[in-house]
XYZ file of C-alpha atoms in Angstrom:
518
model
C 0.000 0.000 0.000
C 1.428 3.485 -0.693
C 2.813 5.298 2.391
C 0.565 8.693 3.078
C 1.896 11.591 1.677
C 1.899 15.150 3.171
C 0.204 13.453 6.553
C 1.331 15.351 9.996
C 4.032 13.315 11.955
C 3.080 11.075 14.637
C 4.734 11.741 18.175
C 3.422 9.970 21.474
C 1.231 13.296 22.419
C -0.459 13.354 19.037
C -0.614 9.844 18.468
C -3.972 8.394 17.726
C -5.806 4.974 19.704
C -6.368 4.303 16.290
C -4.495 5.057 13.055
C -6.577 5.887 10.074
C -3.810 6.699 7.347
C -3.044 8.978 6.218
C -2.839 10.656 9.219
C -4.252 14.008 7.848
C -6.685 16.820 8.841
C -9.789 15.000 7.674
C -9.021 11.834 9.167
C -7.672 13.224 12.344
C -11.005 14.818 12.525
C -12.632 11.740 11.780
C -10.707 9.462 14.365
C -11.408 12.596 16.944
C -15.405 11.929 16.189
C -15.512 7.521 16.375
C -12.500 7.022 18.508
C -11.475 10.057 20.400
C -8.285 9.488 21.575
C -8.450 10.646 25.283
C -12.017 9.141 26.094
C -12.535 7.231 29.347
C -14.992 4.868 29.322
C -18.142 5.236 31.938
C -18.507 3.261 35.248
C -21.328 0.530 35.208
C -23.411 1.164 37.237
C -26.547 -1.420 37.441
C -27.774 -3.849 34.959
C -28.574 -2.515 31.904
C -31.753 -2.982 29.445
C -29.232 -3.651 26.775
C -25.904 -3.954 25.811
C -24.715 -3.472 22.465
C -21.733 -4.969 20.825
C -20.385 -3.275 17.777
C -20.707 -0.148 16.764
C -21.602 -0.566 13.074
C -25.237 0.229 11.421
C -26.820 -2.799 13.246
C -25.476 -1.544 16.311
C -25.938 1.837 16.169
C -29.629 1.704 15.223
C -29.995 -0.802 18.107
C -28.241 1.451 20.822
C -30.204 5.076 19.569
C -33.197 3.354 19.267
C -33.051 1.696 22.799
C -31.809 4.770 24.343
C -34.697 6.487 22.922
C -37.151 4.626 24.258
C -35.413 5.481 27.607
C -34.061 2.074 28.108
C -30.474 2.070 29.827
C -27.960 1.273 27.117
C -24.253 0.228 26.764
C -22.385 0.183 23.677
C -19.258 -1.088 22.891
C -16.600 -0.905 20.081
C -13.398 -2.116 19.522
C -12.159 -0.392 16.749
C -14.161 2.793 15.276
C -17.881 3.722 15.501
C -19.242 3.599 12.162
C -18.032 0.343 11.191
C -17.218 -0.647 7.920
C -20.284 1.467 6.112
C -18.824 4.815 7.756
C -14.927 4.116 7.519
C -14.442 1.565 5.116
C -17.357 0.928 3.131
C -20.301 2.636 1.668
C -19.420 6.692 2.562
C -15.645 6.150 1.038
C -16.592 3.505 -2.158
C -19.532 5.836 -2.976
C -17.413 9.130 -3.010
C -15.384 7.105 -5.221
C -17.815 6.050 -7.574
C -19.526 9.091 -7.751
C -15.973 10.908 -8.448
C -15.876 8.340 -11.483
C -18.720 9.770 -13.094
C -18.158 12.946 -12.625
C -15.413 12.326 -14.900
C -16.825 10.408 -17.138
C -19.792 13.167 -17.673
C -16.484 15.202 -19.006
C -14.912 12.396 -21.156
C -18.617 11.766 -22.799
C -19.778 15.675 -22.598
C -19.150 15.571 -26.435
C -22.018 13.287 -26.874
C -24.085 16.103 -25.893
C -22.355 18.932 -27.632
C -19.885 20.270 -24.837
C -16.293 20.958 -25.841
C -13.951 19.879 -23.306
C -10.270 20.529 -23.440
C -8.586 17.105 -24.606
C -6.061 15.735 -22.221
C -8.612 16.304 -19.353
C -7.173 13.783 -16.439
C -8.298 12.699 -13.058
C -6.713 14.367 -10.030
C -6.647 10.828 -7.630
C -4.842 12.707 -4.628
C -7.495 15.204 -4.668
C -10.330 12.748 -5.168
C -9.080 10.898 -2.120
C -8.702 14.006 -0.081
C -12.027 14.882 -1.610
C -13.479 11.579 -0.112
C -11.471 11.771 3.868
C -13.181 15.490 3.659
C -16.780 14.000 3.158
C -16.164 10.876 5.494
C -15.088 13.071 8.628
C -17.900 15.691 7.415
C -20.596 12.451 7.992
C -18.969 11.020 11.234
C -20.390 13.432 13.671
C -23.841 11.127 13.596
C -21.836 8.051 14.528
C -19.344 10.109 17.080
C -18.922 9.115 20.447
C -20.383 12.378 21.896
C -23.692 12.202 19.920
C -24.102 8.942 21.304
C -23.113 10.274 24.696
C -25.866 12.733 24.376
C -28.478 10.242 23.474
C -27.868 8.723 26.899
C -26.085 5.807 25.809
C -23.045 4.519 27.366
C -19.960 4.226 25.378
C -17.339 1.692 25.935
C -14.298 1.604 23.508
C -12.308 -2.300 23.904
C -12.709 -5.711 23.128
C -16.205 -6.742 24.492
C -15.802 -10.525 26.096
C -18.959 -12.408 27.419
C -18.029 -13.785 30.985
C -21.694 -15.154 31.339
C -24.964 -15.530 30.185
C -25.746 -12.157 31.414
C -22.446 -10.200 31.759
C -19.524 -9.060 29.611
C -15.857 -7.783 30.246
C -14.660 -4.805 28.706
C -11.439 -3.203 29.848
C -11.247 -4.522 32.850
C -14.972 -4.088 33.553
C -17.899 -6.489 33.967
C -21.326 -5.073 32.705
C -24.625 -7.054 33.568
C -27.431 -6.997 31.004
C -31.055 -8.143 30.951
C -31.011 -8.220 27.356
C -27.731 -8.155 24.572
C -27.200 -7.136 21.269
C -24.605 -8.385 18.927
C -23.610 -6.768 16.302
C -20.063 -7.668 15.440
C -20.519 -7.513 11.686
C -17.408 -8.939 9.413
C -14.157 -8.548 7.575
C -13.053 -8.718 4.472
C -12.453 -12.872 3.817
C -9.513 -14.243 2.947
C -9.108 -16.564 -0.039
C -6.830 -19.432 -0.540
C -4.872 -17.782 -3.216
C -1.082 -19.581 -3.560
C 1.194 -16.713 -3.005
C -1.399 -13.712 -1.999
C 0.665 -13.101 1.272
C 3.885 -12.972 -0.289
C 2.922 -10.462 -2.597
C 0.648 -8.126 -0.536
C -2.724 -7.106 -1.197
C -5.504 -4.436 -0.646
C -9.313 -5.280 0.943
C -11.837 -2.301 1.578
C -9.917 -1.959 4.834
C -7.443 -0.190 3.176
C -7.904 0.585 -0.108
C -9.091 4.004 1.080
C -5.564 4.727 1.930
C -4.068 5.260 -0.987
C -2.651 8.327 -2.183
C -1.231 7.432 -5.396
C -3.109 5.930 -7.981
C -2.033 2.437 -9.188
C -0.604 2.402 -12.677
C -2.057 -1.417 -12.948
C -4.545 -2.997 -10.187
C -5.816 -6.363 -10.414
C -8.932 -6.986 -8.523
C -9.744 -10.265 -7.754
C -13.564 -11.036 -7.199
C -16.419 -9.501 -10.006
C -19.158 -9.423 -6.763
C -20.636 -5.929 -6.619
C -17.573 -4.771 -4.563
C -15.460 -5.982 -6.882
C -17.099 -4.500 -9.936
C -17.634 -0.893 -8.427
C -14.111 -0.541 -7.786
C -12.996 -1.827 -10.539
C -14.679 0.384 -12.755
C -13.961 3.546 -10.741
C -10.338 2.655 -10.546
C -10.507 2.267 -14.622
C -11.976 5.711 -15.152
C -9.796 7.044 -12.640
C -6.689 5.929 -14.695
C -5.545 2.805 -13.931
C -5.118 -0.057 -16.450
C -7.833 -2.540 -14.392
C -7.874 -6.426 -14.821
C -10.962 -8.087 -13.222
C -10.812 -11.698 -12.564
C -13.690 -14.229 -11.094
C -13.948 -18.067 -10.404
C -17.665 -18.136 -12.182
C -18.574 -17.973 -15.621
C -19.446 -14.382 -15.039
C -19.889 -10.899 -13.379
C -22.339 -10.506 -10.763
C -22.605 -14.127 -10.379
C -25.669 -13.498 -7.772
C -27.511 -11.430 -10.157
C -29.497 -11.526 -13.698
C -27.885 -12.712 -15.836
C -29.339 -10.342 -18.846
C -28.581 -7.588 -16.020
C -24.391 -8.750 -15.279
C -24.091 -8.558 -18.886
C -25.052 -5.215 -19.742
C -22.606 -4.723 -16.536
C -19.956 -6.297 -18.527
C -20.014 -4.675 -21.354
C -19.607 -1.358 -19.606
C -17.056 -2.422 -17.820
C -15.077 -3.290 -21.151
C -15.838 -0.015 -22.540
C -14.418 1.367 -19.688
C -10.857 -0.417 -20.586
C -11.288 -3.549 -18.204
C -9.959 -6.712 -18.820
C -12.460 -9.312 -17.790
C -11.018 -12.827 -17.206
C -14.205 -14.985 -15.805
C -14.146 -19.042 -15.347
C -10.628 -18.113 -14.085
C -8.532 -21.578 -12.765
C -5.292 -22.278 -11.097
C -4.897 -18.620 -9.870
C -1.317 -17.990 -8.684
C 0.570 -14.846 -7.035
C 3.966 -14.048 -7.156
C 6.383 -11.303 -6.899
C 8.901 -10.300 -9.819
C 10.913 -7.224 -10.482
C 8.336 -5.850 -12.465
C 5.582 -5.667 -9.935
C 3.247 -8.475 -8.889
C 2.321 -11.371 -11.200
C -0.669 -12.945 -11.487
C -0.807 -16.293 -13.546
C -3.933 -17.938 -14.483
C -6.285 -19.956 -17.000
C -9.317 -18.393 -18.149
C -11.703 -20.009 -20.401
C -8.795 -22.623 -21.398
C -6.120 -19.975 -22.174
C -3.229 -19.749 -20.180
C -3.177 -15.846 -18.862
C 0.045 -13.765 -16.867
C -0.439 -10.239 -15.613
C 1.764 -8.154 -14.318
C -0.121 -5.458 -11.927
C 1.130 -2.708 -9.130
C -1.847 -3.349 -6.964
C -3.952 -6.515 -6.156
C -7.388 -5.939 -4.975
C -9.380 -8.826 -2.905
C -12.800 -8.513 -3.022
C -14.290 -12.072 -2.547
C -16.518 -12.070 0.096
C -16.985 -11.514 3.898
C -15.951 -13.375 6.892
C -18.028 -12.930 10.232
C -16.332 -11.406 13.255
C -17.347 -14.059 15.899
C -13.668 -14.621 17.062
C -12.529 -13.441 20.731
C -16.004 -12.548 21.703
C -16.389 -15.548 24.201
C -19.268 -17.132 22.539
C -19.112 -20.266 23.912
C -19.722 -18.888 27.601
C -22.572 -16.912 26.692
C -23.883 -20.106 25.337
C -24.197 -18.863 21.663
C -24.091 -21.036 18.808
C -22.168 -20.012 15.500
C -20.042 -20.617 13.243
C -17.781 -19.343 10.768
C -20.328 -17.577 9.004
C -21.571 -15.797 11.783
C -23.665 -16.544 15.320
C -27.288 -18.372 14.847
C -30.589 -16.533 15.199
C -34.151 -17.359 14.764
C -36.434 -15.069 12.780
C -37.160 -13.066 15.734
C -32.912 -12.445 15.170
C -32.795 -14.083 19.033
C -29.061 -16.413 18.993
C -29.763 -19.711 21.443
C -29.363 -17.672 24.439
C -32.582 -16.146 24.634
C -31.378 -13.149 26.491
C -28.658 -12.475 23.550
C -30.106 -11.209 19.932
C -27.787 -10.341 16.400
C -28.638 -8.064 14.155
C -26.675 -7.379 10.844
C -23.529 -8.543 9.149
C -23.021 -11.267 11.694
C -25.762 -13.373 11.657
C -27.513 -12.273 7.557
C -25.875 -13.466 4.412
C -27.213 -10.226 2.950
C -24.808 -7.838 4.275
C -25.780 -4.312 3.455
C -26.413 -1.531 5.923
C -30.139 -1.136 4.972
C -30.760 -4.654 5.965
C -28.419 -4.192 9.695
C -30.468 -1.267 9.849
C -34.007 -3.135 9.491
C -32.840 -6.014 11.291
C -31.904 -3.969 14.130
C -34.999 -2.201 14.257
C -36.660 -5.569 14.861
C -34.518 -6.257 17.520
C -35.336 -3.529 19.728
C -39.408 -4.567 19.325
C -38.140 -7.810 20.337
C -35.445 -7.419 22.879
C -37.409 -4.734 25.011
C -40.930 -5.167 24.341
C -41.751 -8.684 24.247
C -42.142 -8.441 20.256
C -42.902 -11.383 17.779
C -41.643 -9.571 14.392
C -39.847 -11.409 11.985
C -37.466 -10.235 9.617
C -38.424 -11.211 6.686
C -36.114 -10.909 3.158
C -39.079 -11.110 1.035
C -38.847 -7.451 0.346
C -35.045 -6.253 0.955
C -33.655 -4.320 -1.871
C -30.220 -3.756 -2.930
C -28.160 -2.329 -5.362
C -24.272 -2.780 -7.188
C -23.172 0.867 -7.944
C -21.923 0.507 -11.191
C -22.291 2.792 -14.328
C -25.205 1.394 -15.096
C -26.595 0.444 -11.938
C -28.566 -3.133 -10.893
C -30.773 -3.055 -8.167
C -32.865 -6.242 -7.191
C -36.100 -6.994 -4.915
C -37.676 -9.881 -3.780
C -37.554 -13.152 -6.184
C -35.834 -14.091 -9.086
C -37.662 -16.523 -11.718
C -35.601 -19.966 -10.745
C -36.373 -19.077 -7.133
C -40.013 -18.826 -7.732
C -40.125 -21.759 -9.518
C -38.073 -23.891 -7.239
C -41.133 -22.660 -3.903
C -43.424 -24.080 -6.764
C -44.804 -20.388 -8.176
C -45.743 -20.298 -11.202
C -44.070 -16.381 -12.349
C -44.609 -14.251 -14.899
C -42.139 -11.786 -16.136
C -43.126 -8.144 -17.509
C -40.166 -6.534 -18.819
C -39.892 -2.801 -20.544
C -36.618 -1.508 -21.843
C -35.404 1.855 -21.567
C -34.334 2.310 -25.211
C -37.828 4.188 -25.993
C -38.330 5.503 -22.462
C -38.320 9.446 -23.395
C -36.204 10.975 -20.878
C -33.878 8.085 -20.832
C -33.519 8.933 -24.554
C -32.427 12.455 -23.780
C -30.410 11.694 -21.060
C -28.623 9.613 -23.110
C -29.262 6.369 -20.713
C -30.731 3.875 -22.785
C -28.984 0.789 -21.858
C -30.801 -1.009 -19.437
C -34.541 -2.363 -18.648
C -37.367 -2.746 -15.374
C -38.059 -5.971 -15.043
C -40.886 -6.869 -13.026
C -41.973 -10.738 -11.626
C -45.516 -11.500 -10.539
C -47.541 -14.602 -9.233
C -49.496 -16.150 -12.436
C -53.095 -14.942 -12.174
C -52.208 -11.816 -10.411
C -50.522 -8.559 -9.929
C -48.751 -9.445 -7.101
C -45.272 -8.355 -7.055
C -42.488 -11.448 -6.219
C -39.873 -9.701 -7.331
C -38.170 -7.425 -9.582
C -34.712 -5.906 -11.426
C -33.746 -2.570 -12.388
C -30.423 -1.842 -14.641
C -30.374 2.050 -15.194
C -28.359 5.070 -14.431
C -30.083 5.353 -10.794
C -31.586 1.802 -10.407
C -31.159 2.093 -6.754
C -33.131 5.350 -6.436
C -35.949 3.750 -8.721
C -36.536 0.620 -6.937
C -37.651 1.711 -3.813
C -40.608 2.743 -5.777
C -41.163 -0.956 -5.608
C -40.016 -1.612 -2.632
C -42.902 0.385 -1.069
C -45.297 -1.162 -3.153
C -44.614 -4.947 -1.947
C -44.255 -3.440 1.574
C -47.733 -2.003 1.373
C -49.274 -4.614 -0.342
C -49.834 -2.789 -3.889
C -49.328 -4.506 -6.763
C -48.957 -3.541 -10.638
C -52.475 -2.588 -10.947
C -51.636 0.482 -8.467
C -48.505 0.720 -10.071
C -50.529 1.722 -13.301
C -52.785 4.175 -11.162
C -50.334 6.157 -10.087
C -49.166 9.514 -11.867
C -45.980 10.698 -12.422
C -44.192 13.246 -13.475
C -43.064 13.887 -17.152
C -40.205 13.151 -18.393
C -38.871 10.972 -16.102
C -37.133 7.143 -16.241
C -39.037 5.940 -14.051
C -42.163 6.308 -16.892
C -40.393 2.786 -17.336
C -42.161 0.977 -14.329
C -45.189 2.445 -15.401
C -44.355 0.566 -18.785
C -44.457 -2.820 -17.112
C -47.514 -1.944 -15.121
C -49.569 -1.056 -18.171
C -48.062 -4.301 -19.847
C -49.613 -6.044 -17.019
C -52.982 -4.124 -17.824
C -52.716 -5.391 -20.982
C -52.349 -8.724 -20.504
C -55.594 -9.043 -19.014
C -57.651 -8.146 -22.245
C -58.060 -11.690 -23.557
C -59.611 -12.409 -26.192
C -62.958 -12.387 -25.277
C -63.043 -9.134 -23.298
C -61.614 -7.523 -26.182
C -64.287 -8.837 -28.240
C -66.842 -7.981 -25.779
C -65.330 -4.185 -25.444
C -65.402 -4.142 -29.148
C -68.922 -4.919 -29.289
C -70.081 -2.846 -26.927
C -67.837 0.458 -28.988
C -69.638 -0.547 -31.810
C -72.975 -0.197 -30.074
C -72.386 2.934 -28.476
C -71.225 4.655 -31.512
């Protein structure tokens, strides 16, 4: 990783509990906000309504939501509060992404009749500072002294469970009634021959970097994988993607990863999918990555390598086993009231969910505080849990796919409109990309449904709220909207719905009765 340039020294008066590199104004001001470094950590006193380990979305939610309710609450953290979304996650990779299209706005602007000077370049130094500025700028909501306000309790160390009802924390025991955790994970490993020797970057510190990588390699074409990879690309860099599977977005439509792709290769990528007999090394040149893909024999030579394979859950050193919690190493056990097998002890987010985003921690640990404090019976259900990949185009996905329908024994039917004749997606020049919408047979009901467009993610809560409320396409083709807009294109699908109830016979009937009333 490249060393920080232009950050202040470190002496032992200045020096942080954590280093967040490099050690500048924005991230000193950050640090100062989720990790002060002269904060003392309360007294217990009494058991508390609920103690809260990790200080990430799920945890966060959990403690300010407790707190609010005027419960007594503890929360502890280890490392920073904010967890990954804040410091390493979806503030930094956003600013990033969003600093990629502002660029590519200028290298297209003669699409739409804008000169631009030629030779127009990114600055990455400045993006980066551009993205510590934003970061620190967001961390007051997650800060230590907002928290303290809220009436919650904020203990910085490695939580430990010492009982069924108690946990150690710097030399401290606290007692609970009822716990939360919400450890979330790590960046995973994989068992790549050579990786160590060479070095490598994850999202825990990929954010570091100063200097842009001539050549990056990233390793994994998941959604994390894929953003970076393309922002990196715009940025500058000469970007080789590789994946096990047959193809991008392996979790996603297929018809949706595609159009992916072939952005990404306009965007310079090299895409090596169906990859085999991966192998790192180092060589004078830089790192070298050797390879088959597809049945040809591949070698790269790359400055940067970055992993993006997956997540690991943080369930290590947390003294599980005493508290008697079950898990594993893909996270701790829960029901679908998110309680663990000690009933007193719930999870909520990246710990115990395979689908880690922060708007599912966030929903999850709104459950758990219904549950936890109040005697509740809600569920968290999956049935309706968006997400999106923020590529250039965008997927976004709710609900169902068609082989999982199929395979609960629904019969689906798909509605699909393209954006190629939606009219403001013609003038915004966007018209790559379709809404496709899944429904039980015999009904409007919405299973599930897939958006590739510029803003997918923004469009698909439209849908979102209409499984959450119960609407299906028929309201969808009520509602009015404004004009011109791309989301006209979900209106498309609803009035193909419409459509597909004339049969025959009512259009013969309808046609009868015209010809009557004329």
């Amino acid at each position: 990783m490249n060393q920080p340039g232009g950050s202040l020294p470190l002496t032992e008066t200045n020096r942080p509990a954590v280093e967040v590199l490099p050690w500048d104004d924005h991230n000193r001001a950050l640090v100062d906000n989720v990790r002060p470094p002269h904060w003392r950590n309360p007294q217990p006193a009494g058991r508390y309504n609920l103690v809260v380990i990790g200080a990430g979305s799920a945890g966060l939610v959990s403690a300010a939501g407790a707190a609010g309710f005027g419960a007594k609450v503890a929360l502890i953290e280890r490392h920073l509060l904010g967890g990954d979304c804040l410091n390493v996650g979806c503030v930094p990779s956003k600013a990033l992404v969003r600093a990629a299209r502002a660029y590519t706005s200028v290298r297209d602007a003669s699409e739409f009749g804008v000169d631009v000077p030629a030779g127009t370049q990114v600055n990455f130094p400045d993006v980066m500072t551009r993205m510590r500025r934003l970061r620190a700028a967001i961390s007051p909501v997650d800060s230590a002294d907002r928290f303290q306000k809220l009436g919650v309790d904020v203990y910085f160390g490695q939580a430990i469970f010492s009982g069924r009802d108690s946990i150690q924390v710097g030399g401290q025991t606290l007692q609970f009634k009822r716990a939360v955790i919400a450890t979330g994970a790590r960046a995973a490993k994989p068992p790549i021959p050579g990786l160590d020797g060479v070095g490598y970057l994850t999202n825990e510190s990929v954010f570091s970097l100063t200097q842009l990588p001539k050549r990056l390699a990233v390793i994994g074409a998941g959604p994390i994988g894929c953003e970076l990879a393309q922002a990196f690309a715009r940025f500058g860099s000469a970007v080789i993607l590789i994946d096990l599977a047959p193809g991008i977005l392996p979790n996603e439509d297929r018809n949706a990863a595609e159009i992916v792709a072939q952005s990404l290769a306009r965007d310079g990528i090299r895409i090596f999918v169906g990859a085999q007999n991966l192998r790192l090394s180092r060589q004078a040149e830089g790192k070298q990555l050797t390879l088959e893909s597809q049945g040809r024999p591949v070698e790269i030579i790359v400055d940067e390598i970055f992993v993006g394979t997956g997540r690991a859950a943080n369930v290590e050193g947390l003294g599980l086993e005493i508290a008697g919690v079950q898990f594993d190493p893909s996270g701790v056990h829960v029901d679908a009231r998110l309680r663990t097998t000690n009933r007193c002890i719930y999870a909520a987010g990246d710990i115990c969910s395979k689908f880690k985003f922060t708007h599912a921690a966030d929903a999850m640990a709104r459950i758990v505080i219904q549950n936890a404090l109040f005697m509740g019976r809600k569920k968290f259900s999956v049935n309706a849990l968006p997400w999106c990949t923020y590529t250039d185009p965008e997927v976004a996905h709710i609900g169902m796919y068609e082989k999982e329908a199929r395979e609960r024994g629904i019969t689906p039917v798909v509605f699909e409109h393209r954006f190629h004749d939606v009219d403001r997606s013609i003038l915004d020049g966007e018209t790559n990309g379709f809404v496709r919408v899944l429904t039980k047979k015999g009904s409007d009901r919405i299973l599930g449904a897939t958006i590739v467009a510029s803003h997918a993610g923004d469009m698909v809560s439209e849908l979102s709220v209409a499984m959450a409320g119960g609407l299906g396409l028929k309201a969808i083709a009520r509602a009015i909207r404004p004009y011109p807009t791309q989301s006209e294109c979900i209106k498309r699908v609803a009035d193909a719905y419409n459509r597909s109830r004339l049969t025959p016979r009512l259009k013969s009937l309808f046609e009868k009765w015209l010809a009557w009333t004329r």
